[in-house]
Short mmCIF file of C-alpha atoms in Angstrom, two decimals:
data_model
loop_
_atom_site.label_atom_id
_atom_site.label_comp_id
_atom_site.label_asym_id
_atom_site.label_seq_id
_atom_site.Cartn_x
_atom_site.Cartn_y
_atom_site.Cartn_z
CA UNK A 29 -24.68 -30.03 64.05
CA UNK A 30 -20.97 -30.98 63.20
CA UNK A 31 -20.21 -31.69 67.21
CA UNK A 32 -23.09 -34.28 68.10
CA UNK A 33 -20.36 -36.37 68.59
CA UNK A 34 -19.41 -34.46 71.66
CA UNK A 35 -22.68 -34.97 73.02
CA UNK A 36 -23.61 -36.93 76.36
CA UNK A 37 -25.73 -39.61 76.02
CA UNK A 38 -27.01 -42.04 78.77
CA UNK A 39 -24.87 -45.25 79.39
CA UNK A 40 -22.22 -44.36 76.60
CA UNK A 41 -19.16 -44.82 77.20
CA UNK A 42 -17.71 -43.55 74.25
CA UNK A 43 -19.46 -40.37 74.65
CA UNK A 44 -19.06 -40.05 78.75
CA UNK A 45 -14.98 -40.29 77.63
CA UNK A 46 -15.41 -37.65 74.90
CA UNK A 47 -17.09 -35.20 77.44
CA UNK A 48 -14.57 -36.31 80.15
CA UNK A 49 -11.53 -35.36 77.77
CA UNK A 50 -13.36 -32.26 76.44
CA UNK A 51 -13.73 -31.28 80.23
CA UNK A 52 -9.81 -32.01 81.01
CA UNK A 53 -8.97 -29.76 77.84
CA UNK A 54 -11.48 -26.47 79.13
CA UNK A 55 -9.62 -27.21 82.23
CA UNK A 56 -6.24 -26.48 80.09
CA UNK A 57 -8.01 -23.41 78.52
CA UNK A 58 -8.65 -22.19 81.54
CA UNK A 59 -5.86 -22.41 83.59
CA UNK A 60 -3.71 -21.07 80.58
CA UNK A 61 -5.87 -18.17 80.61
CA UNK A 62 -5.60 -17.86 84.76
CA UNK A 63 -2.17 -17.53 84.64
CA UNK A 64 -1.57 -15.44 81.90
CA UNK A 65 -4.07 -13.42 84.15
CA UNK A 66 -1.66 -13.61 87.16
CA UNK A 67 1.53 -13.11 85.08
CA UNK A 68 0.05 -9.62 83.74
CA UNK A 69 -1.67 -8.86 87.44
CA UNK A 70 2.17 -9.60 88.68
CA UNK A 71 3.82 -7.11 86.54
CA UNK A 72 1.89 -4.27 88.22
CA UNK A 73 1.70 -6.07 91.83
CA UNK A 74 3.48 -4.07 94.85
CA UNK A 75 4.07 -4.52 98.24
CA UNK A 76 3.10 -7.84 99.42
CA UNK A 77 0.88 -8.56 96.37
CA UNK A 78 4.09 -9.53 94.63
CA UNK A 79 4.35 -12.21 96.61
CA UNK A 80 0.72 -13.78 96.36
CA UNK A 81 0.79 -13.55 92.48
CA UNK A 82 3.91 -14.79 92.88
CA UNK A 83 2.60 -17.94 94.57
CA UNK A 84 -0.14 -17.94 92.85
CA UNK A 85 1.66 -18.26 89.30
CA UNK A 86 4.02 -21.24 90.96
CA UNK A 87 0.89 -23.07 91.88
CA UNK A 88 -0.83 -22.03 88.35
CA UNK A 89 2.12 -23.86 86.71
CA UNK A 90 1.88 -27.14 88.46
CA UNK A 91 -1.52 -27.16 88.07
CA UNK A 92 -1.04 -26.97 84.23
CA UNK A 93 2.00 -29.31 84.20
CA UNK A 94 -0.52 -31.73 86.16
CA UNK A 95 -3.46 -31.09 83.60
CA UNK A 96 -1.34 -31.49 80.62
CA UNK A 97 0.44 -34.74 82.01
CA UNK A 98 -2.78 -36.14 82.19
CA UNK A 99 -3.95 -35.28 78.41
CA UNK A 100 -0.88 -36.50 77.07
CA UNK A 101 -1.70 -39.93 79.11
CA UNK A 102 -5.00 -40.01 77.25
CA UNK A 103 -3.45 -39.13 73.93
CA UNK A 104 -5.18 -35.66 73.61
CA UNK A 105 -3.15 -33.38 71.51
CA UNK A 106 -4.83 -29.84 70.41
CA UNK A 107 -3.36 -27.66 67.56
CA UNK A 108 -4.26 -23.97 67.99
CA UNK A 109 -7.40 -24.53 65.61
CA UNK A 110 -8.95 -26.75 67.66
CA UNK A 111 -8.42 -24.96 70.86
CA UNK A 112 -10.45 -22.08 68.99
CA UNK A 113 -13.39 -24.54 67.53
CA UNK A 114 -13.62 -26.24 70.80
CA UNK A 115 -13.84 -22.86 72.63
CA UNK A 116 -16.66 -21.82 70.39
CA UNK A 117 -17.95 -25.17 70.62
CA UNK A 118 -18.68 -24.72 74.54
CA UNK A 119 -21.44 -22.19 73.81
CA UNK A 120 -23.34 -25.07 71.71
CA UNK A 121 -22.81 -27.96 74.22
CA UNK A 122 -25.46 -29.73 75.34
CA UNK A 123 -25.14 -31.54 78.76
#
C-alpha cells in the first residue's frame, strides 16, 4: 500500500504529525465543499434564508482563511492532484 506512510502508529511522532496535517487538509476539503454548498443554496434562498446563507458563507470564509493560515504555517501546500489522491486515500485509512 503506497500510503502506509500516512498510517498511525503508537508513540510516533512523525506519523501522529502526518495524520494531524492530513486531518487539517480534510478539514480544507471540507469546508471548501460546505461553502460551495451554501454559495449554490444562496442563489435560490428567499425571504429570510438569504440572510442565514448569507451568514453562513461569511463565517464559512473565515473558517477557511483560518484553516488555510494554519497549513501554510506548517508548510502544507496541495496541488489539485493531491487533493484528489488524498480524497480517495480517506476510504483506505487506517486509524
Amino acid at each position: 500500500m503506497p500510503y502506509t506512510k500516512y498510517i498511525k502508529k503508537k508513540n510516533d511522532t512523525n506519523a501522529q504529525n502526518i495524520n494531524s496535517n492530513l486531518e487539517l487538509i480534510n478539514s480544507i476539503f471540507k469546508t471548501q465543499s460546505e461553502l460551495l454548498s451554501a454559495t449554490n443554496n444562496y442563489e435560490y434562498a428567499e425571504g429570510e434564508m438569504i440572510d442565514y446563507y448569507s451568514y453562513h458563507i461569511k463565517a464559512t470564509k473565515s473558517k477557511l482563511d483560518y484553516l488555510m493560515k494554519n497549513a501554510k504555517s506548517r508548510g502544507i501546500v496541495i496541488d489539485r492532484t493531491q487533493q484528489i489522491e488524498l480524497k480517495s486515500f480517506e476510504d483506505y485509512q487506517v486509524g
